[in-house]
mmCIF file of C-alpha atoms and ligand atoms in Angstrom:
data_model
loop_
_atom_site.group_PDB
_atom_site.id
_atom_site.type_symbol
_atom_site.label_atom_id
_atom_site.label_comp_id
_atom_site.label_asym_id
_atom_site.label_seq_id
_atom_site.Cartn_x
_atom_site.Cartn_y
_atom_site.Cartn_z
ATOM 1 C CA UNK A 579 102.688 186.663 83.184
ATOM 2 C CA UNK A 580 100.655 189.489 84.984
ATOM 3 C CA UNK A 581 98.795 188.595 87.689
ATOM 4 C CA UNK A 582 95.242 191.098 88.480
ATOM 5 C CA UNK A 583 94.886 189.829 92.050
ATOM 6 C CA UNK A 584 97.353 189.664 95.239
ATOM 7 C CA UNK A 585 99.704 186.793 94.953
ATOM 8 C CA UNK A 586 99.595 184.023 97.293
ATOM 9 C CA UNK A 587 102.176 183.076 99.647
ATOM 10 C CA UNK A 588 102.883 179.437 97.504
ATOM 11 C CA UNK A 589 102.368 181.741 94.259
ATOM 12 C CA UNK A 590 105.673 184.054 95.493
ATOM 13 C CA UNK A 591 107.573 180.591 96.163
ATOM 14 C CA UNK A 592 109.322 181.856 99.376
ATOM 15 C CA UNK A 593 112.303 179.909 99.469
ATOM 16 C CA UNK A 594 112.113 179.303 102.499
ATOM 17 C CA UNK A 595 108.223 177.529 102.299
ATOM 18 C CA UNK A 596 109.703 176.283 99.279
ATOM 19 C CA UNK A 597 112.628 174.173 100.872
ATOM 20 C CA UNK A 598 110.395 173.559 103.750
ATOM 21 C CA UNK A 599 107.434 172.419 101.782
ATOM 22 C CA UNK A 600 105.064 174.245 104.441
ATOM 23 C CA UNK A 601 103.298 176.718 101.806
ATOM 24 C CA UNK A 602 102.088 173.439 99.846
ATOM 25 C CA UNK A 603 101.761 170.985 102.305
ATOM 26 C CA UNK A 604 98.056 169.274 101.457
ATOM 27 C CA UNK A 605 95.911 168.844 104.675
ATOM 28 C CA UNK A 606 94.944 165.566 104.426
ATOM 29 C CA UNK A 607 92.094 163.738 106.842
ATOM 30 C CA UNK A 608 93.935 162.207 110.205
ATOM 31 C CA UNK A 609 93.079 158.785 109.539
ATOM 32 C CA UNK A 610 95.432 158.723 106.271
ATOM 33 C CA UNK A 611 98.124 160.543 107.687
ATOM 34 C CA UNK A 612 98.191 158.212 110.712
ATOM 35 C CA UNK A 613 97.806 154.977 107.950
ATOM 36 C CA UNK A 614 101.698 156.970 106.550
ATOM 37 C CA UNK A 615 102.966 156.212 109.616
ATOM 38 C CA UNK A 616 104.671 153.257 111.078
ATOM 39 C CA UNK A 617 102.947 153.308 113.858
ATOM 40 C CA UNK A 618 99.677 153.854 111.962
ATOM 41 C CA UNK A 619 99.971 150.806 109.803
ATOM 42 C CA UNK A 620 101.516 148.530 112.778
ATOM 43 C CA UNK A 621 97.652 149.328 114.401
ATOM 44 C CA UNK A 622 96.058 149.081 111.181
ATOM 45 C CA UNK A 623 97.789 145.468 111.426
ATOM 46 C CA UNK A 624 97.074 144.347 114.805
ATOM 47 C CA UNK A 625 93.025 145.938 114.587
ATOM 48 C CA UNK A 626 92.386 144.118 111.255
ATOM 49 C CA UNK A 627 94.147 141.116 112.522
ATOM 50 C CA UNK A 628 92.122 141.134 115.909
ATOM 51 C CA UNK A 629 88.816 140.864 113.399
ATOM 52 C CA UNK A 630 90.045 137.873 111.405
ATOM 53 C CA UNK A 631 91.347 136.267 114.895
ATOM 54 C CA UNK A 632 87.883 136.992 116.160
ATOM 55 C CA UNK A 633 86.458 135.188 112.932
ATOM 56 C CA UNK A 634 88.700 132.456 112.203
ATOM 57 C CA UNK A 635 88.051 131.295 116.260
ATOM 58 C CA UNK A 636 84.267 131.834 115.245
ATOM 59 C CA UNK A 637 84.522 129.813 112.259
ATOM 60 C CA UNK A 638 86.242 126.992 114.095
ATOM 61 C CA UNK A 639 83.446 126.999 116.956
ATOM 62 C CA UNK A 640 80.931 126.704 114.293
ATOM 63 C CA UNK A 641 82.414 124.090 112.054
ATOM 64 C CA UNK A 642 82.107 121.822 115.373
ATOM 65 C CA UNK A 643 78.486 121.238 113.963
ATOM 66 C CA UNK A 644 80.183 119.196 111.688
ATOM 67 C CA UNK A 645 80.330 116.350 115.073
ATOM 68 C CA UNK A 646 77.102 116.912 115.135
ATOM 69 C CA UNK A 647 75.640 116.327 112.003
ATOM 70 C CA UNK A 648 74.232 117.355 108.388
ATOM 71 C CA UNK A 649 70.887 118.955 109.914
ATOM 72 C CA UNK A 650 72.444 121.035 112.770
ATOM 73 C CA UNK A 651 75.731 122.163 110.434
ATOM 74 C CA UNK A 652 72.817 122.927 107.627
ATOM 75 C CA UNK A 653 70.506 124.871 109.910
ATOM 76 C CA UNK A 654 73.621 127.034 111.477
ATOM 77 C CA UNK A 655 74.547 128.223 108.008
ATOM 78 C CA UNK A 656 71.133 129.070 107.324
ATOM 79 C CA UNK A 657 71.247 130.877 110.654
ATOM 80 C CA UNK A 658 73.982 132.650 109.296
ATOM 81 C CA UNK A 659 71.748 133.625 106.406
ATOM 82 C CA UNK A 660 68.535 135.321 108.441
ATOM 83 C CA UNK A 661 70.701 136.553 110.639
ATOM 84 C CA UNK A 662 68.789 139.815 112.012
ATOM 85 C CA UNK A 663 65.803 139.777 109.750
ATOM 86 C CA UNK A 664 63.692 141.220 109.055
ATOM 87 C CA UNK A 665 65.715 144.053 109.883
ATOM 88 C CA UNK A 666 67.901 143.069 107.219
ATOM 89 C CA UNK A 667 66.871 141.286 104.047
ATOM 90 C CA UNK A 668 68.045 137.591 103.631
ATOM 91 C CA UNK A 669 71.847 137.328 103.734
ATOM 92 C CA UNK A 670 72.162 140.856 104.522
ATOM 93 C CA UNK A 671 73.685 140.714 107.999
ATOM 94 C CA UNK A 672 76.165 137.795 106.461
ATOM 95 C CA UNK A 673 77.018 139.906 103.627
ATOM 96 C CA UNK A 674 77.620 143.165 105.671
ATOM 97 C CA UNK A 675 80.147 140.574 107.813
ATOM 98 C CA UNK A 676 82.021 139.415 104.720
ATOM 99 C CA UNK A 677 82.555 143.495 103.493
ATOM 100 C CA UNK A 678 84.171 144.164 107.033
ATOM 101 C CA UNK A 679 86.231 140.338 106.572
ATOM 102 C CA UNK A 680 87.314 141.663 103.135
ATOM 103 C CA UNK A 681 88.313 145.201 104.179
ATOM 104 C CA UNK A 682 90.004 143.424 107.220
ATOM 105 C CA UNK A 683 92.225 140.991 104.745
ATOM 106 C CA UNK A 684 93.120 143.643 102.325
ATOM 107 C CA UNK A 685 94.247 146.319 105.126
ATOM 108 C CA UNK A 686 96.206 144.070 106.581
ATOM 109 C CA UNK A 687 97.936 142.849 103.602
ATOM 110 C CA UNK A 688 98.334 146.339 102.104
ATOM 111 C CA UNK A 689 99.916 147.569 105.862
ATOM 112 C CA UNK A 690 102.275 144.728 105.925
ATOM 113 C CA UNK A 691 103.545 145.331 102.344
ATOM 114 C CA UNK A 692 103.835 149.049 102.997
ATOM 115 C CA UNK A 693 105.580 148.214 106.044
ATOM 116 C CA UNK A 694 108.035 145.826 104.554
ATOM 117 C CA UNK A 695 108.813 148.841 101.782
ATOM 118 C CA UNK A 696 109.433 151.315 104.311
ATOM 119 C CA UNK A 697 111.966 149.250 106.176
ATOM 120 C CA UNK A 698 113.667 148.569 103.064
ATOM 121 C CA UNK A 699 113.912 152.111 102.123
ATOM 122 C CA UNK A 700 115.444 152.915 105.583
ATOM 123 C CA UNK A 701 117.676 149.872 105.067
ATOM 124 C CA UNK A 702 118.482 149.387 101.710
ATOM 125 C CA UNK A 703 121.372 146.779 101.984
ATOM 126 C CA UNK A 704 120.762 143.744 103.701
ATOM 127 C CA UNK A 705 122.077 142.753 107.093
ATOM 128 C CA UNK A 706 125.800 141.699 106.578
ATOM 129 C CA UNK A 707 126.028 139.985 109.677
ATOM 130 C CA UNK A 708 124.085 136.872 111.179
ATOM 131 C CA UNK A 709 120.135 138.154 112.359
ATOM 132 C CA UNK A 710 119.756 137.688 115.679
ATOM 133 C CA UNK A 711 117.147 134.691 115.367
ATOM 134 C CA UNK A 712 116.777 134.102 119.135
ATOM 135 C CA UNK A 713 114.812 137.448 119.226
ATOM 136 C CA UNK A 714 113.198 136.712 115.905
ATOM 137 C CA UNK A 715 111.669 133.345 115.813
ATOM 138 C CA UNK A 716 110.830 130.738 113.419
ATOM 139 C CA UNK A 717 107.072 132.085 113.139
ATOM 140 C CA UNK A 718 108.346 135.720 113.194
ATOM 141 C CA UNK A 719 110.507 135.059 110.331
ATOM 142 C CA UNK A 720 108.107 133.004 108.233
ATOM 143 C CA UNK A 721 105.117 135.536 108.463
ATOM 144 C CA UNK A 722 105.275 136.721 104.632
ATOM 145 C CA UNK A 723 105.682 132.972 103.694
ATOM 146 C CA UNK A 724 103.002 131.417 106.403
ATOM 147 C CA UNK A 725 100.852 134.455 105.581
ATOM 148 C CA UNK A 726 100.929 134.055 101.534
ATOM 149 C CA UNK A 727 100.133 129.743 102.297
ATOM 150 C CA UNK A 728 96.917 131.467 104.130
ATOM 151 C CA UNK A 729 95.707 133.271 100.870
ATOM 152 C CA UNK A 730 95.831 130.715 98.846
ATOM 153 C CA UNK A 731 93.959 128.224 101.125
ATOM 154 C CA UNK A 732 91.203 131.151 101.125
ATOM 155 C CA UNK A 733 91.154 131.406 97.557
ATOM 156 C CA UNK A 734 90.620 127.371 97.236
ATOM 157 C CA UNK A 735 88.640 127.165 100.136
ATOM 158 C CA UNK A 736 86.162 129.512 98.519
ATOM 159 C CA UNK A 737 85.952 128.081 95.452
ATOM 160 C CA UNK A 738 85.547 124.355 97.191
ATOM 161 C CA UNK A 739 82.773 124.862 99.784
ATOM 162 C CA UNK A 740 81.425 128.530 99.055
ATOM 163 C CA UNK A 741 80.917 128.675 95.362
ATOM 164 C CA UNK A 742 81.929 125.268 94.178
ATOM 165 C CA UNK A 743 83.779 124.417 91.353
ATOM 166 C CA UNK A 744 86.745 123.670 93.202
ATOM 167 C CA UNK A 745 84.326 120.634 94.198
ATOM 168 C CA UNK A 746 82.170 118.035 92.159
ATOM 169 C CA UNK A 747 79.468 116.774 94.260
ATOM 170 C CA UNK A 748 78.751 120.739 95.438
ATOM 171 C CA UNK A 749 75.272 121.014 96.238
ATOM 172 C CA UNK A 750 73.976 124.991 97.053
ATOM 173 C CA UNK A 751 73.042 125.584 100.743
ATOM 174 C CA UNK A 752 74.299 122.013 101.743
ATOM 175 C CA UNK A 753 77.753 123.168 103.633
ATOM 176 C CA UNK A 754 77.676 119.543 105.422
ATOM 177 C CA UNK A 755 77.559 117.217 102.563
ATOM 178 C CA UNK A 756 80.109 119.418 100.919
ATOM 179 C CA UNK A 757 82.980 119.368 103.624
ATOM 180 C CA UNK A 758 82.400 115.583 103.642
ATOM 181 C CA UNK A 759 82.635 115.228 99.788
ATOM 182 C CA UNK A 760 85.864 117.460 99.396
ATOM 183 C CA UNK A 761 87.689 116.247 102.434
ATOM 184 C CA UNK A 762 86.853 112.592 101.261
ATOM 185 C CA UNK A 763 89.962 113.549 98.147
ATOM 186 C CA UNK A 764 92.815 112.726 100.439
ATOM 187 C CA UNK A 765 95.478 115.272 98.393
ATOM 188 C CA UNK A 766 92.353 117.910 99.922
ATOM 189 C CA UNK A 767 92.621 117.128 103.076
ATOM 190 C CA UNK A 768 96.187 117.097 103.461
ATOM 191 C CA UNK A 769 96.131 120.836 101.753
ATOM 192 C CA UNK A 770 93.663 121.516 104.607
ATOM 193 C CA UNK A 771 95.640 120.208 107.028
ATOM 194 C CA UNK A 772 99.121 121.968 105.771
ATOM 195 C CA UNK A 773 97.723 125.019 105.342
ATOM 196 C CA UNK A 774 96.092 125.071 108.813
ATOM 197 C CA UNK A 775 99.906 124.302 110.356
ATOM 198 C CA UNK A 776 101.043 127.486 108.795
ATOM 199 C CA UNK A 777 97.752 129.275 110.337
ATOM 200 C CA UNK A 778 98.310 128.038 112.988
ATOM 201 C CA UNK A 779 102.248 129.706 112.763
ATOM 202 C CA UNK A 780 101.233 132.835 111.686
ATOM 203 C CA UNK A 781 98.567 133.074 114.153
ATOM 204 C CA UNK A 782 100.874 132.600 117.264
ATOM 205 C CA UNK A 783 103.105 135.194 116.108
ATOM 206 C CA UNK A 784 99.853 137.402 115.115
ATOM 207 C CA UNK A 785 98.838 137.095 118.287
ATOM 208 C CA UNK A 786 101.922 137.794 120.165
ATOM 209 C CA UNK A 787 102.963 141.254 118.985
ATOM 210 C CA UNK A 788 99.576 142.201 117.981
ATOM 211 C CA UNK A 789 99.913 143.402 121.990
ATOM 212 C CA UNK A 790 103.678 145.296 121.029
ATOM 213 C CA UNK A 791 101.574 147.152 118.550
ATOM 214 C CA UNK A 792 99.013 148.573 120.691
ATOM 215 C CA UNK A 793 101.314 149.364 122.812
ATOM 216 C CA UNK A 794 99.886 146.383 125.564
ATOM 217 C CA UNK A 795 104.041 145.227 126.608
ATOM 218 C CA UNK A 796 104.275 145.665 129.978
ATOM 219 C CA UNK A 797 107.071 143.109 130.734
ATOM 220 C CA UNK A 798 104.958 141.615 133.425
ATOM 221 C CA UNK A 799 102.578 140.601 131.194
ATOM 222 C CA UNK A 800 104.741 139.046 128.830
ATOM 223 C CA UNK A 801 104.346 135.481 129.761
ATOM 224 C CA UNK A 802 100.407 135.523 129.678
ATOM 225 C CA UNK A 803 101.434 136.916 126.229
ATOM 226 C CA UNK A 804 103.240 133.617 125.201
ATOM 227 C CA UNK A 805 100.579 131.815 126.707
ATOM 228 C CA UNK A 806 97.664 132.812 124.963
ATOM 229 C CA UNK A 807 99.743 133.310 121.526
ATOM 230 C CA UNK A 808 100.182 129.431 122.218
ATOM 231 C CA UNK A 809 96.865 128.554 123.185
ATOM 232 C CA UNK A 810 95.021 130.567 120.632
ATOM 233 C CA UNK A 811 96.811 129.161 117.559
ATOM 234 C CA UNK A 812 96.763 125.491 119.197
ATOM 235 C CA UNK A 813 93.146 125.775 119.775
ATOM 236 C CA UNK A 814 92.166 126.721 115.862
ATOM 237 C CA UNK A 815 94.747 124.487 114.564
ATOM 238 C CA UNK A 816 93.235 121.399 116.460
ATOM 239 C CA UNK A 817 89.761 122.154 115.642
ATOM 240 C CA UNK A 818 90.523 122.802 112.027
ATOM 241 C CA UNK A 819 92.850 119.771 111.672
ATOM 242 C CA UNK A 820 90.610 117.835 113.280
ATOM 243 C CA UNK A 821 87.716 117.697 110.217
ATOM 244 C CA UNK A 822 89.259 116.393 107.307
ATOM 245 C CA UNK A 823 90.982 113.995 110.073
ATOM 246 C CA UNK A 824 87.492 112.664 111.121
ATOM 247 C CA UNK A 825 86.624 112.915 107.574
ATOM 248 C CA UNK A 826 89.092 110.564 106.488
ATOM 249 C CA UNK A 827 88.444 108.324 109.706
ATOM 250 C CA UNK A 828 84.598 108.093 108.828
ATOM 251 C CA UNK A 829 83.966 109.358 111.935
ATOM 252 C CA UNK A 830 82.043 112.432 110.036
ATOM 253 C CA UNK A 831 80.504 110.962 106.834
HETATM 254 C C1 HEM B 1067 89.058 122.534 108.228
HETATM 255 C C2 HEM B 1067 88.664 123.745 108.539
HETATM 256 C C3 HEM B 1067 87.527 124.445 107.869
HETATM 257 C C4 HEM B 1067 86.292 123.974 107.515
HETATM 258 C C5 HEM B 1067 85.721 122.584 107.726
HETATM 259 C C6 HEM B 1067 85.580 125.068 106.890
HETATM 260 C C7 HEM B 1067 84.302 124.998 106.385
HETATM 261 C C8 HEM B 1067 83.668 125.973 105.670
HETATM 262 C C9 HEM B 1067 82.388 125.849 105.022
HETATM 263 C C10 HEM B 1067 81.532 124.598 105.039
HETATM 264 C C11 HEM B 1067 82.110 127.041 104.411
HETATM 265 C C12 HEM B 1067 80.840 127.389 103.602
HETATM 266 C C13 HEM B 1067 79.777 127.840 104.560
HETATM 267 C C14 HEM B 1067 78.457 128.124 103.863
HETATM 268 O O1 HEM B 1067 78.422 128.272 102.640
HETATM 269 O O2 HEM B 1067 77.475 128.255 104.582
HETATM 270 C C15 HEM B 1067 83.207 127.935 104.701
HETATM 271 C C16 HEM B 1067 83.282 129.250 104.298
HETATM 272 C C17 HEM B 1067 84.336 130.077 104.569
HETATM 273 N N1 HEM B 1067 85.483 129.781 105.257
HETATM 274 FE FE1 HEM B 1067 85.933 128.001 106.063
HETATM 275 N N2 HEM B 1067 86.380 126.189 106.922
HETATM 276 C C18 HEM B 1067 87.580 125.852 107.489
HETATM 277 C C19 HEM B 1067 88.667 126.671 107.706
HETATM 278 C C20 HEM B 1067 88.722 128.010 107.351
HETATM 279 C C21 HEM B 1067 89.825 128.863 107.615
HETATM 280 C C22 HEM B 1067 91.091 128.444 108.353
HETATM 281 C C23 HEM B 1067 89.505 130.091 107.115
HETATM 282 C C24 HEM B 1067 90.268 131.358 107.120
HETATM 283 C C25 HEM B 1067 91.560 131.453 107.310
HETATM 284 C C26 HEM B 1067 88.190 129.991 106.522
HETATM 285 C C27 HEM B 1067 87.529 131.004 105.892
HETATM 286 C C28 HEM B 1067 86.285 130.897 105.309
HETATM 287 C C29 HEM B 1067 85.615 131.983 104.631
HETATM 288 C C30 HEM B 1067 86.135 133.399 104.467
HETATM 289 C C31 HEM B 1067 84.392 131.480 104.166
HETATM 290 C C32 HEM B 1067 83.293 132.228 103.404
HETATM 291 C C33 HEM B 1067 82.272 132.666 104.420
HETATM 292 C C34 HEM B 1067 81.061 133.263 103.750
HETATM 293 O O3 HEM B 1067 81.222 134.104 102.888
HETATM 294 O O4 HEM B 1067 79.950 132.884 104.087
HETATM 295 N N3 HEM B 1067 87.746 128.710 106.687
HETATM 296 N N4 HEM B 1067 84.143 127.277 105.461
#
């Protein structure tokens, strides 16, 4: 086919552009070639997971209301609500924190899966011999498992206290008498209670080599590492365990 203009360098097909790829090589912005990466994803991972630490801790200090009563838990999720108004309208501020919650639980489940394919691509038969599960522990090797038990709370958890028909008695804008209602079903609160074990699992490994992937390992450090990997998950899983517990105990009713 004739061609009325100069032909292009990718046009021509050097071969050597053409075995190198370089003539059509697509530039694409930095922040998607860095996601290709290992190392990009391994960040995307530990930045996303430093937002749902930061909320899941939040969460936890909030839901301590529930000692406190129906009126203060009731008027801290309407808080929540006019949050920054008027700048905002109602629920605007609390919506604007659930799209950055959402875009942090869906990056960091699409990094780990992309991570998990590339290392089977670069290994594509299994270990023959025995791991090495000193260096990989329990909650290291559990993280797909402990992670997918986490989704699935979510998923109930929404439909139980947030939008409701995971619950009968659930009454709009009354997060109090709700949690007292659902964790009164005993199968509930042992769900709650199972499911915030394996939070509490994936968090302390979350939290330990969230500091290998920024690149915060100085060997020094590593004990203050362990410690607040420890302390962090300990402190959410006691808080959280400790409502349908008190629930069930009639200490909250
Ligand atoms: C026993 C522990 C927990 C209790 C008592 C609890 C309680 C509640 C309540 C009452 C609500 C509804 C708030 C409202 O409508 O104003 C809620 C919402 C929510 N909870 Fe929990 N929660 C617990 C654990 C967790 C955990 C471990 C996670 C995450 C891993 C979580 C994630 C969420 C999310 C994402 C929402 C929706 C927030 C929103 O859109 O406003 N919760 N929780």
């Amino acid at each position: 086919m004739a061609i009325d203009r100069p032909v292009t360098a990718p046009e021509r097909g050097d071969a050597q552009e053409r075995e190198s790829g370089v003539g059509r090589a697509r530039k694409v912005p930095f922040a998607i070639d860095f996601y290709r990466s290992a190392v990009g994803k391994k960040y995307v991972m530990a930045v996303s997971g430093i937002i749902l630490m930061g909320y899941v801790f939040a969460h936890m200090v909030g839901n301590l209301k529930l000692y406190l009563g129906a009126e203060q838990m009731n008027h801290y999720a309407e808080f929540l609500r006019t949050l920054l108004e008027p700048i905002f309208p109602y629920s605007g501020a609390l919506w604007l924190m659930r799209l950055v919650l959402l875009a942090a639980v869906i990056l960091h489940i699409h990094a780990s899966y992309s991570l998990t394919m590339m290392n089977r691509r670069a290994r594509p038969v299994r270990y023959q011999s025995k791991r090495d599960y000193i260096a990989a522990d329990f909650a290291a090797r559990t993280m797909r498992w402990t992670g997918v038990i986490v989704l699935l709370f979510i998923v109930f958890h929404l439909l139980d206290l947030t939008f409701g028909p995971a619950n009968p008695d659930f009454q709009a804008g009354k997060p109090y008498e709700n949690t007292v209602a659902s964790f009164q079903r005993v199968w509930v609160s042992l769900f709650y209670i199972l499911a915030n074990l394996a939070l509490g699992v994936h968090l302390y490994h979350g939290a330990w080599s969230l500091f290998q992937s920024m690149g915060w390992n100085r060997r020094r450090f590593n004990a203050w590492r362990r410690y607040f990997a420890v302390g962090f998950a300990a402190i959410i899983v006691a808080g959280n365990v400790s409502f349908p517990i008190a629930v069930l105990a009639g200490v909250i009713s």
